[in-house]
CSV table of C-alpha atoms and ligand atoms in Angstrom, one decimal:
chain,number,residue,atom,x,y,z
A,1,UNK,CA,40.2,-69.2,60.4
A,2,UNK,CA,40.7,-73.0,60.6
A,3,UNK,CA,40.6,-75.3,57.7
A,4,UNK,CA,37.8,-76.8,58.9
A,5,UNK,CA,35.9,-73.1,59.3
A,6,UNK,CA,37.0,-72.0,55.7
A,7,UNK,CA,35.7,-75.5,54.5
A,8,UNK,CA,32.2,-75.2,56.2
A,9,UNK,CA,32.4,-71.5,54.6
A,10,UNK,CA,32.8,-73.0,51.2
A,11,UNK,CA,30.1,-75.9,51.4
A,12,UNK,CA,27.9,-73.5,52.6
A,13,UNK,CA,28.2,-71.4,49.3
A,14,UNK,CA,30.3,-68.5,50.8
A,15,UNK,CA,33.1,-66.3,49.1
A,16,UNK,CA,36.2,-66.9,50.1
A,17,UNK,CA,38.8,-64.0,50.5
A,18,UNK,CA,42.6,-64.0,49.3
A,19,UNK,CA,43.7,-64.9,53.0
A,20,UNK,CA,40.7,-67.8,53.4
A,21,UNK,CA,42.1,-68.9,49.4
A,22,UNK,CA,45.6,-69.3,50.6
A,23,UNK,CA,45.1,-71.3,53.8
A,24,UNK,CA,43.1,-73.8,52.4
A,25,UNK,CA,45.4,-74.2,49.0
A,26,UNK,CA,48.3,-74.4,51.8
A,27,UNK,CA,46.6,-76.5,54.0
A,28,UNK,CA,43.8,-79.0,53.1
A,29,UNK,CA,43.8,-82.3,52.5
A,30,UNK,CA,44.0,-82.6,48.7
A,31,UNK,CA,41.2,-85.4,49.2
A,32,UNK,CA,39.0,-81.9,51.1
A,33,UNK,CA,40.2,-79.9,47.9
A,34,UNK,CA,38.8,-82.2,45.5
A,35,UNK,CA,35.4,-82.8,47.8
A,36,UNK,CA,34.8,-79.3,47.8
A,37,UNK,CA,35.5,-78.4,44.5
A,38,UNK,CA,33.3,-81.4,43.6
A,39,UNK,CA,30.2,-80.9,45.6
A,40,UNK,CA,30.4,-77.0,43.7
A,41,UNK,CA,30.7,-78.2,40.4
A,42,UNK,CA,27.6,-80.9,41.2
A,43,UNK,CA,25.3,-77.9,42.3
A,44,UNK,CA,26.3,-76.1,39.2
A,45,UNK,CA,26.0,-79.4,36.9
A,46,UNK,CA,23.9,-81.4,38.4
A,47,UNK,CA,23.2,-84.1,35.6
A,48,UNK,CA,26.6,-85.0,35.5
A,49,UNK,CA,26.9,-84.1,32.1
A,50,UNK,CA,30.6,-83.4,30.7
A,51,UNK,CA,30.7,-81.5,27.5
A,52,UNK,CA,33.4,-81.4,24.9
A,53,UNK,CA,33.8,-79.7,21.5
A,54,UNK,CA,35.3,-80.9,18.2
A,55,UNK,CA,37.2,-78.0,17.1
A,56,UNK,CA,41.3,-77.7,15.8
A,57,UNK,CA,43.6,-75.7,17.3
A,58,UNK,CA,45.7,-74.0,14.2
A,59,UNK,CA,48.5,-71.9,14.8
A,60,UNK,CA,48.7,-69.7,12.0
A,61,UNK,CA,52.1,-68.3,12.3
A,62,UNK,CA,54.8,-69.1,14.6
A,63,UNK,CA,56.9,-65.7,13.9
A,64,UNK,CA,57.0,-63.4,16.9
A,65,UNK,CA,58.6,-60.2,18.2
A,66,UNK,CA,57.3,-60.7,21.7
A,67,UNK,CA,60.0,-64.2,22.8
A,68,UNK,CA,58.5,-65.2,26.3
A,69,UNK,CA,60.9,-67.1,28.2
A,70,UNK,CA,58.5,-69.9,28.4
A,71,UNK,CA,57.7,-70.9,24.9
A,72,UNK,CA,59.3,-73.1,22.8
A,73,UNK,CA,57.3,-72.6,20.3
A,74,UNK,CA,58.1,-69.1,18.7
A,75,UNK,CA,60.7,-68.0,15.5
A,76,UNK,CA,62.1,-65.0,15.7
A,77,UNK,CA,61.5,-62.7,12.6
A,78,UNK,CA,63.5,-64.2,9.3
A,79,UNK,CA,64.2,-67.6,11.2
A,80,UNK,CA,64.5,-70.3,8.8
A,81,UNK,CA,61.7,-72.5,10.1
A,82,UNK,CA,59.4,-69.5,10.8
A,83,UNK,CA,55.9,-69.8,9.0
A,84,UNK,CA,52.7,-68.1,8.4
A,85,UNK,CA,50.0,-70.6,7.0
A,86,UNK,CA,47.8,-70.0,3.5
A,87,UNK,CA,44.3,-69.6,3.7
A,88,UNK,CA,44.1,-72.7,1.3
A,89,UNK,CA,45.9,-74.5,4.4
A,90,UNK,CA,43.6,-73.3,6.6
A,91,UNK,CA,40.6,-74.0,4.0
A,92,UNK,CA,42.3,-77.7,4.0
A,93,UNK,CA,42.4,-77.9,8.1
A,94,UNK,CA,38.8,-76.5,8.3
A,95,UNK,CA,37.7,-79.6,5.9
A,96,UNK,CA,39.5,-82.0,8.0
A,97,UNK,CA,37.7,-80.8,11.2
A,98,UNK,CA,34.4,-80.4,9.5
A,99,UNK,CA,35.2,-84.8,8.2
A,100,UNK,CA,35.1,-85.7,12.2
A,101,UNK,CA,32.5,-83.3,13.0
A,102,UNK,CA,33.7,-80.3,14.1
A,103,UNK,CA,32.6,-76.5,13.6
A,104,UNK,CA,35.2,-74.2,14.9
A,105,UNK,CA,39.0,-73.2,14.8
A,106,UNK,CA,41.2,-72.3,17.8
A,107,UNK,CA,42.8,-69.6,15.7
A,108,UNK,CA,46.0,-68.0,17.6
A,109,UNK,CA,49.6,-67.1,16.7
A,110,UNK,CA,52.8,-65.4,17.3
A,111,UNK,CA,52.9,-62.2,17.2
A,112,UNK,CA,54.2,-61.4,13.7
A,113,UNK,CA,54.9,-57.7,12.5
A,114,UNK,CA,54.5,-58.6,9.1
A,115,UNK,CA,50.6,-59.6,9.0
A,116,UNK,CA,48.5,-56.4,9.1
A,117,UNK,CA,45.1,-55.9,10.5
A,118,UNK,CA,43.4,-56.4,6.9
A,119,UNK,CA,45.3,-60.1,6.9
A,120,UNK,CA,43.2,-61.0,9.3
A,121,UNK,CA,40.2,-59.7,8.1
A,122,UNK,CA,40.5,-61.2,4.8
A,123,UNK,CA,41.3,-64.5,6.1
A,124,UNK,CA,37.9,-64.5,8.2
A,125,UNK,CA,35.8,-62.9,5.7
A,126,UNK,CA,37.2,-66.3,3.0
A,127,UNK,CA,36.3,-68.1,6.0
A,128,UNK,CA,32.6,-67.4,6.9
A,129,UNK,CA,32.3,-67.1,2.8
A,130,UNK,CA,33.1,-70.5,2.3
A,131,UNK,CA,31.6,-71.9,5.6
A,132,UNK,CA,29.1,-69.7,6.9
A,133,UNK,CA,28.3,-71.6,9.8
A,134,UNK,CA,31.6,-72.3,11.0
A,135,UNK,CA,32.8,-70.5,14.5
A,136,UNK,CA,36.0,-68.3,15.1
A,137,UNK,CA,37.0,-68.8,18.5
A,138,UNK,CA,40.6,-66.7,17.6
A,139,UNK,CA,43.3,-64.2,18.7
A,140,UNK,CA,44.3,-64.0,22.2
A,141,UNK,CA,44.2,-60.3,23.5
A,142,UNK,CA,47.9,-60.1,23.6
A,143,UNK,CA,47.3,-60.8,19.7
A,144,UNK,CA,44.8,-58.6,19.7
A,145,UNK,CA,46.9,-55.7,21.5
A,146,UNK,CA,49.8,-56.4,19.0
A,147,UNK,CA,47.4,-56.1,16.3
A,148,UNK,CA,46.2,-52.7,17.8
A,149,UNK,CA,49.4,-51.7,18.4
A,150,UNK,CA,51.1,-52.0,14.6
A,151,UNK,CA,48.3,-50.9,13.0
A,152,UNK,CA,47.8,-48.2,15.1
A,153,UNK,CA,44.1,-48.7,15.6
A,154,UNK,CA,42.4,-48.6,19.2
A,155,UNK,CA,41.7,-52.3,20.8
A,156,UNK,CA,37.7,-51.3,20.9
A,157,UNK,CA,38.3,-50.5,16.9
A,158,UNK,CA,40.3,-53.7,16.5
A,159,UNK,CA,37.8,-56.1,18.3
A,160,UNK,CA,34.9,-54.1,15.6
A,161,UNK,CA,36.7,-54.9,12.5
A,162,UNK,CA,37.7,-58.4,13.2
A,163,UNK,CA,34.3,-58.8,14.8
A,164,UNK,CA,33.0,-57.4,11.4
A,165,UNK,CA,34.4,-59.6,9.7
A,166,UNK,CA,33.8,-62.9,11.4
A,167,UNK,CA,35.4,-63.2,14.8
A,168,UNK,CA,32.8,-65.5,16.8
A,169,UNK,CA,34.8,-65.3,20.3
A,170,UNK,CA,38.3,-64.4,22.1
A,171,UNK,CA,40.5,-67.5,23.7
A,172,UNK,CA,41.7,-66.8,27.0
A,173,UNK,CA,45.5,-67.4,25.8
A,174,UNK,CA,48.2,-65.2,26.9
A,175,UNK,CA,47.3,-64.3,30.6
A,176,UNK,CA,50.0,-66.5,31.6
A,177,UNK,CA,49.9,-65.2,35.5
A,178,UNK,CA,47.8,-62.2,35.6
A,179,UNK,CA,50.7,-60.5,38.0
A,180,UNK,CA,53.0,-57.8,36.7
A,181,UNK,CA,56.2,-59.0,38.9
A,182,UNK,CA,55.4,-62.5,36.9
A,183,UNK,CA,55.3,-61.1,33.5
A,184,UNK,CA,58.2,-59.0,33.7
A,185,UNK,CA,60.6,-62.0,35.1
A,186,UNK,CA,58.9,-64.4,32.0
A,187,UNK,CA,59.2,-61.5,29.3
A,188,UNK,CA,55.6,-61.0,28.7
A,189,UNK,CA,55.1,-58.1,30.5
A,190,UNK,CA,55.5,-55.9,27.1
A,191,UNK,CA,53.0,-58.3,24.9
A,192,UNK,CA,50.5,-57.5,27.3
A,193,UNK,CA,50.7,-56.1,31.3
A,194,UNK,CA,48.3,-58.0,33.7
A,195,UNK,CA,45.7,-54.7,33.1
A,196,UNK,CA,46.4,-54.6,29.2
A,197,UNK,CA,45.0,-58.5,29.4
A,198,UNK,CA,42.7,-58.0,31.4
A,199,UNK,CA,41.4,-54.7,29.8
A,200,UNK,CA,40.9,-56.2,26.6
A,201,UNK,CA,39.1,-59.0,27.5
A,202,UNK,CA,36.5,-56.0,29.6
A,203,UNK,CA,36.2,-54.2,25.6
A,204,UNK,CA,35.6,-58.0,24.1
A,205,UNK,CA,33.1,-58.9,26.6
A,206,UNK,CA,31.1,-54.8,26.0
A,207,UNK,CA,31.6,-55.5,22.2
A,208,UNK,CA,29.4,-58.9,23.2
A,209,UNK,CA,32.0,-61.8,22.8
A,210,UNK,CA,32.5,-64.0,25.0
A,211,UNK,CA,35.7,-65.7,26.1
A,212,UNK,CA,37.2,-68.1,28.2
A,213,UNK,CA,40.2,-67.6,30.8
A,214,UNK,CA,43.2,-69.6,31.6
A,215,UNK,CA,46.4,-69.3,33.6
A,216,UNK,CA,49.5,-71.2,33.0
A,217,UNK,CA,51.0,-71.7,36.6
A,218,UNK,CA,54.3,-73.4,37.7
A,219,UNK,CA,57.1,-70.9,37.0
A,220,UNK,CA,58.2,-68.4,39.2
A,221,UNK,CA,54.9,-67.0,41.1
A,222,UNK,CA,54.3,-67.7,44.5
A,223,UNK,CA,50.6,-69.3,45.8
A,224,UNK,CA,50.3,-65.9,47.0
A,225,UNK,CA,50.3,-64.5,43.3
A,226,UNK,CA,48.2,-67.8,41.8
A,227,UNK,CA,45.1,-66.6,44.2
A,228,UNK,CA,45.7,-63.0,43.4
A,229,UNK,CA,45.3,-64.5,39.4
A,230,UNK,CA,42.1,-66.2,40.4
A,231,UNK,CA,40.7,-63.1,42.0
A,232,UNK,CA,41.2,-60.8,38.6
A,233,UNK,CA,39.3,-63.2,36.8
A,234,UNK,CA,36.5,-63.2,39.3
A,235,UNK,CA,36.2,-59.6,39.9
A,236,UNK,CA,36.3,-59.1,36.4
A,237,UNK,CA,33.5,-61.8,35.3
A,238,UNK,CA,31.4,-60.0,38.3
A,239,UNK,CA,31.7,-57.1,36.1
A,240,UNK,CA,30.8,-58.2,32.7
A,241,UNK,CA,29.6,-61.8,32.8
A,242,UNK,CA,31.6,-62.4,29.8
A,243,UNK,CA,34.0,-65.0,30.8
A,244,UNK,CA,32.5,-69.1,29.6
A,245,UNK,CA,34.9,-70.7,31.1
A,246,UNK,CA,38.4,-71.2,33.2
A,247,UNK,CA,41.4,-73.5,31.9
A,248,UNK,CA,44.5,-73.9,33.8
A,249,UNK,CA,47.7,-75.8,32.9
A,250,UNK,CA,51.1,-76.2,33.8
A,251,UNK,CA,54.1,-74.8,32.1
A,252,UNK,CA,56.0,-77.1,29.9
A,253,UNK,CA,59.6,-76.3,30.3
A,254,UNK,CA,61.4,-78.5,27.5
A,255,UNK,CA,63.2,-76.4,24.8
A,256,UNK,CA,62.3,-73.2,26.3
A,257,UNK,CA,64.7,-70.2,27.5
A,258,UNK,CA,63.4,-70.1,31.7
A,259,UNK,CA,63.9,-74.1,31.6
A,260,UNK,CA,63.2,-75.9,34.8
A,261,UNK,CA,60.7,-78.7,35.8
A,262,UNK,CA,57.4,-79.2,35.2
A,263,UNK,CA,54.9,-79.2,38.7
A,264,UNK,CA,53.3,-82.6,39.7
A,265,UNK,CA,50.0,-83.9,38.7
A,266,UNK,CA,48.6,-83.5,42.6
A,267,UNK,CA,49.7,-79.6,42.1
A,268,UNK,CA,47.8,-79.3,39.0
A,269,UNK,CA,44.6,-81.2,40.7
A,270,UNK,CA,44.8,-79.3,44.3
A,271,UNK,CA,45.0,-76.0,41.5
A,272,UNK,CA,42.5,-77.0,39.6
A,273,UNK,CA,40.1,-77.7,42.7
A,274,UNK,CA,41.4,-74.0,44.3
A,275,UNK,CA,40.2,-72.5,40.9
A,276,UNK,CA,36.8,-74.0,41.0
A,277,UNK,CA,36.1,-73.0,45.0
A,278,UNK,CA,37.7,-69.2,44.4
A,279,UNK,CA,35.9,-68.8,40.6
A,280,UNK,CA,32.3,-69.1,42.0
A,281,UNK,CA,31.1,-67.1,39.6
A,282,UNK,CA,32.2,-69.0,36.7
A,283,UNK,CA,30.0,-71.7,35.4
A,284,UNK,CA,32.5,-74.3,33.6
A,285,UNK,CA,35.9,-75.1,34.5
A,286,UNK,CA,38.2,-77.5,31.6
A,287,UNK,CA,40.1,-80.3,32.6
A,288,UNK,CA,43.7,-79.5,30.9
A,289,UNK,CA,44.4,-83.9,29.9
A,290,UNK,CA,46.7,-82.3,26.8
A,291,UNK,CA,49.4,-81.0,29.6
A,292,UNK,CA,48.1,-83.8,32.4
A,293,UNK,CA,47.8,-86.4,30.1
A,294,UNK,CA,44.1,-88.6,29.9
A,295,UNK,CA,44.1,-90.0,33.0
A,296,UNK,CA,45.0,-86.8,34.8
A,297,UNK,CA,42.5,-85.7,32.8
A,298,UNK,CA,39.9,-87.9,34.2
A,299,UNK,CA,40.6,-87.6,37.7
A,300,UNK,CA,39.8,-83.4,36.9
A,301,UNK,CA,36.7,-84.4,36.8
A,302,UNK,CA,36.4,-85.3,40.9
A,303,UNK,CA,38.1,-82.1,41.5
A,304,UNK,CA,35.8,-79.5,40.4
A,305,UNK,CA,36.0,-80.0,36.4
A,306,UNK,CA,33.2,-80.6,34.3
A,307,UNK,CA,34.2,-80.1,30.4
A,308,UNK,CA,37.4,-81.9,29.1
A,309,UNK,CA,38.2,-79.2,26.3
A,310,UNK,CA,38.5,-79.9,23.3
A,311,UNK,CA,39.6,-83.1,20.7
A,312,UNK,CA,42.7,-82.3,19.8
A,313,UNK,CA,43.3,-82.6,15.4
A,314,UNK,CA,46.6,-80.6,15.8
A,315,UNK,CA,48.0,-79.0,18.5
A,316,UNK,CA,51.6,-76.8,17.9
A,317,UNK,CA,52.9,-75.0,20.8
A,318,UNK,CA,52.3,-77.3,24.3
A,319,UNK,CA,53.7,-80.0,21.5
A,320,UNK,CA,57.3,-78.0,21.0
A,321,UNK,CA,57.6,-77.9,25.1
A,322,UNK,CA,57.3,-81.5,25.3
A,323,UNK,CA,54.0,-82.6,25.8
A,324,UNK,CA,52.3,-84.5,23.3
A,325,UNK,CA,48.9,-86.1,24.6
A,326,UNK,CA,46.4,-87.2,22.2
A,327,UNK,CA,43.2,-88.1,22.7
A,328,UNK,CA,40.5,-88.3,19.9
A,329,UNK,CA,36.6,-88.2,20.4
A,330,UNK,CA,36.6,-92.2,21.0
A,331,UNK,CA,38.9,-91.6,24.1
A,332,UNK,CA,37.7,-88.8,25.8
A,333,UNK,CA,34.3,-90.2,25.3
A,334,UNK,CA,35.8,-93.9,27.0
A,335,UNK,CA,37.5,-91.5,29.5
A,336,UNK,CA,34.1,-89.6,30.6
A,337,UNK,CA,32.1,-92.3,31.3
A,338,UNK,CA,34.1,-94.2,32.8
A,339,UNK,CA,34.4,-91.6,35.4
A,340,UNK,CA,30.7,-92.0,35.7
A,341,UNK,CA,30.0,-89.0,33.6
A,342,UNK,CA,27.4,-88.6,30.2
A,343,UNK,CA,29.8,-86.7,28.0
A,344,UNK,CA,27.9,-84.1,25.4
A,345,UNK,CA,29.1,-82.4,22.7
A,346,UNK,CA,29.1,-78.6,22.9
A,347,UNK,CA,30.2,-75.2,20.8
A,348,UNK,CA,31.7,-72.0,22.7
A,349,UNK,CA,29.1,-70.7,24.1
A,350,UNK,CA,28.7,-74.2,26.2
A,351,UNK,CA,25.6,-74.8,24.7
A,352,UNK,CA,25.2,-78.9,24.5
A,353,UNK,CA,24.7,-80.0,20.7
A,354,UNK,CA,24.3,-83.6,21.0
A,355,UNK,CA,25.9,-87.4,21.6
A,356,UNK,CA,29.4,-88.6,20.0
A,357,UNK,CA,29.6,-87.7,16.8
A,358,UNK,CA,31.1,-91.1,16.2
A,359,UNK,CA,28.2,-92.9,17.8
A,360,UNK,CA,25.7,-91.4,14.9
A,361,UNK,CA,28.1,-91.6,12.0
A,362,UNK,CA,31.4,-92.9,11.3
A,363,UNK,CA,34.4,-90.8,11.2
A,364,UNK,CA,37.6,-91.0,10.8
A,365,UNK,CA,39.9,-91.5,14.0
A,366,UNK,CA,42.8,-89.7,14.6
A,367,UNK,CA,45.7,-91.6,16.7
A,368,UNK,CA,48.4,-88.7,15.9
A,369,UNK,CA,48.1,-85.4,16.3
A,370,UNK,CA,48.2,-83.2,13.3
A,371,UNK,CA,50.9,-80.0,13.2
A,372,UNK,CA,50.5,-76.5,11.4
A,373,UNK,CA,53.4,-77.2,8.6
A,374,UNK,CA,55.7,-80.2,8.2
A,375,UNK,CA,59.5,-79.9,9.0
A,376,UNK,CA,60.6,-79.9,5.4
A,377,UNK,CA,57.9,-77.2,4.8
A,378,UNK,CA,59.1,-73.7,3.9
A,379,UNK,CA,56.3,-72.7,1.3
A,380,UNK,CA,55.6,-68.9,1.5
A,381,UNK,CA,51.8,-68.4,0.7
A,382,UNK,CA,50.7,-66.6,-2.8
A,383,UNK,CA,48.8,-64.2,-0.9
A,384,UNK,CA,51.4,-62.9,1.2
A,385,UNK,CA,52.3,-60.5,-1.4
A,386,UNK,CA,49.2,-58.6,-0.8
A,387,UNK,CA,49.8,-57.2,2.3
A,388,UNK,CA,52.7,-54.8,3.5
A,389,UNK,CA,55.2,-56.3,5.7
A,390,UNK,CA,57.0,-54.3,8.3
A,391,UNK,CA,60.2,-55.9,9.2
A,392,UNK,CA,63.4,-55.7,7.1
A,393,UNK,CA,63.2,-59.7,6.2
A,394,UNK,CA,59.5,-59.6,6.0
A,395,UNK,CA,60.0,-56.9,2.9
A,396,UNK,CA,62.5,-58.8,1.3
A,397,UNK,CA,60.9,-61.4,1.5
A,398,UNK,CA,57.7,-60.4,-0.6
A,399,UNK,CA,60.2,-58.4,-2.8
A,400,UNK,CA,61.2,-62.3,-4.3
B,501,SF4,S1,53.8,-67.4,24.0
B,501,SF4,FE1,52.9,-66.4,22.2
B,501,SF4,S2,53.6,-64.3,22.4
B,501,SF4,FE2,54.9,-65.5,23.7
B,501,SF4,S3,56.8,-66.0,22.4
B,501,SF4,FE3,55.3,-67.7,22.3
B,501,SF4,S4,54.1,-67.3,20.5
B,501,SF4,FE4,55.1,-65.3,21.1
């Protein structure tokens, strides 16, 4: 099939195959990219509405076992600057986001052997106790397999008990490239196998979460293997439904073990664009401005994005690979509509909850971006004690 052929195909609502997928991401114009991903995501959105949601993305621990070769972010067990926060830090960071007008937390973490099952359950049963309303949008299902897996509790058994106790919805986190040959080459094959991930997400979305996707492209997979990512996802959201959204970003190479560059900002757009053409059965697709930067961020928006994510109050791990974008409420509001877009507030299930916060109330801004601990901060929490630890340090640890 031509270009042109496979771009009629497209405008006229059809499904494109893997073969159709790669000659277009190969061969169109990046301008016919972002036209077609554009005229998809105005028959989905037609009021040109862009939603984003006030919510803080807290790290709770930085300890992990599983050492992917493309974070910089992890401490291996016993490290000096390894941490796991207290729940009257978190209690703290859930004030500060509630001051600007948030409701949720981005709850995720390293995978750290010394946090059982009933850690987590205790910190979001204190959560919903002390702010009822407040969403958990928390644990990617490489979390949620490593939680399965030391505890020695099924996944489906897992998902009830943290559901039980105040889990709203799964982030997409941790699928990486949903391609075994890719996992095993970045050391994340073990955490979680493209199936695992994938299989997880299928018991989350039965249990009745839902949950966004993502893929971190721009290590060693081919475009071959990015399309084969994108057609997972789709075949799996035909089956369950239960997918909100799709994210994409680049890998951030600085201070991480598989190095290397970072890929362009036209890869990430002409990716971005492929993403919203081959997910036709997802509704919302993020623009990704905290690895792009704002104005990157902006120009998502004529290739097939139509929510800018979320205001970032703290963000931890894209932060320790080098990137560093901030942008408060103010900005991405500025951002949207000068794009020509009416930005909306919304919560995780997409559902629009109103203007800019700032625009009915005043808030404070935030010019700096907020990180889980500060450097000089080696505090252990009192509640640690409670709960067993596995590893050798972990138990000497609590011993003191
Ligand atoms: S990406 Fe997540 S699972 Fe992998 S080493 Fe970093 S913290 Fe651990």
């Amino acid at each position: 099939m031509t270009i042109d052929a496979i771009a009629s195909k497209v405008a006229a609502g059809g499904r494109l195959d893997a073969a159709e997928a790669l000659a277009l991401y190969r061969g169109a114009p990046t301008h016919l990219l972002g036209h077609l991903a554009g005229e998809i995501r105005a028959t989905r959105h037609p009021d040109r509405v862009v939603t984003y949601i006030i919510d803080r993305n807290v790290n709770y621990t930085n300890v992990c076992v599983a050492r992917c070769r493309f974070c910089a972010f992890y401490r291996p067990v016993g490290d000096a600057e390894g941490y796991v926060l207290g729940f009257e830090e978190i209690f703290q960071k859930i004030d500060e986001t509630i001051a600007v007008g948030g409701g949720q937390l981005l709850l995720q973490g390293g995978h750290n052997p010394d946090l059982p099952i009933g850690w987590y359950e205790d910190l979001f049963r204190a959560v919903k106790a002390r702010y009822p309303q407040f969403k958990l949008h928390a644990l990617s299902p490489p979390e949620v397999l490593h939680i399965s897996r030391i505890n020695q509790v099924p996944v489906p058994d897992v998902i009830g008990r943290l559901v039980a106790a105040g889990l709203d919805s799964i982030p997409g986190g941790g699928a990486e490239m949903l391609v075994d040959r890719v996992r095993k080459i970045l050391n994340c094959y073990t955490k979680a196998s493209a199936d695992e991930w994938l299989g997880i997400m299928r018991e989350a979305h039965h249990a009745g979460l839902r949950t966004t996707a993502t893929m971190m492209y721009g290590t060693v997979e081919t475009s071959e293997e990015r399309i084969e990512h994108l057609l997972r996802l789709r075949s799996l959201q035909d089956e369950t439904g239960g997918f909100t959204a799709f994210i994409t970003w680049s890998y951030q190479p600085e201070h991480t073990e598989h190095g290397g560059t970072e890929a362009t900002g036209v890869e990430y757009l002409r990716t971005l664009a492929l993403a919203r053409i081959v997910l036709d059965n997802f509704d919302n697709v993020q623009a990704s401005w905290v690895t792009q930067g704002g104005k990157v961020g902006q120009l998502s928006l004529g290739f097939g994005a139509n929510d800018m994510g979320s205001v970032m109050i703290e963000e931890n791990v894209v932060r320790a690979a080098g990137a560093s974008y901030c942008m408060d409420e103010l900005e991405i509001v500025a951002n949207v509509e000068d794009a020509g877009y009416v930005p909306k507030r919304r919560n995780m299930h997409y559902e629009v909850l109103g203007d800019p916060v700032f625009r009915e109330r005043d808030v404070p801004r935030m010019l700096a971006l907020a990180t889980a601990r500060t450097d000089d901060d080696a505090s252990v929490p009192d509640e640690l004690s409670r709960y067993p630890a596995r590893s050798r340090q972990g138990k000497a640890l609590r011993l003191q």
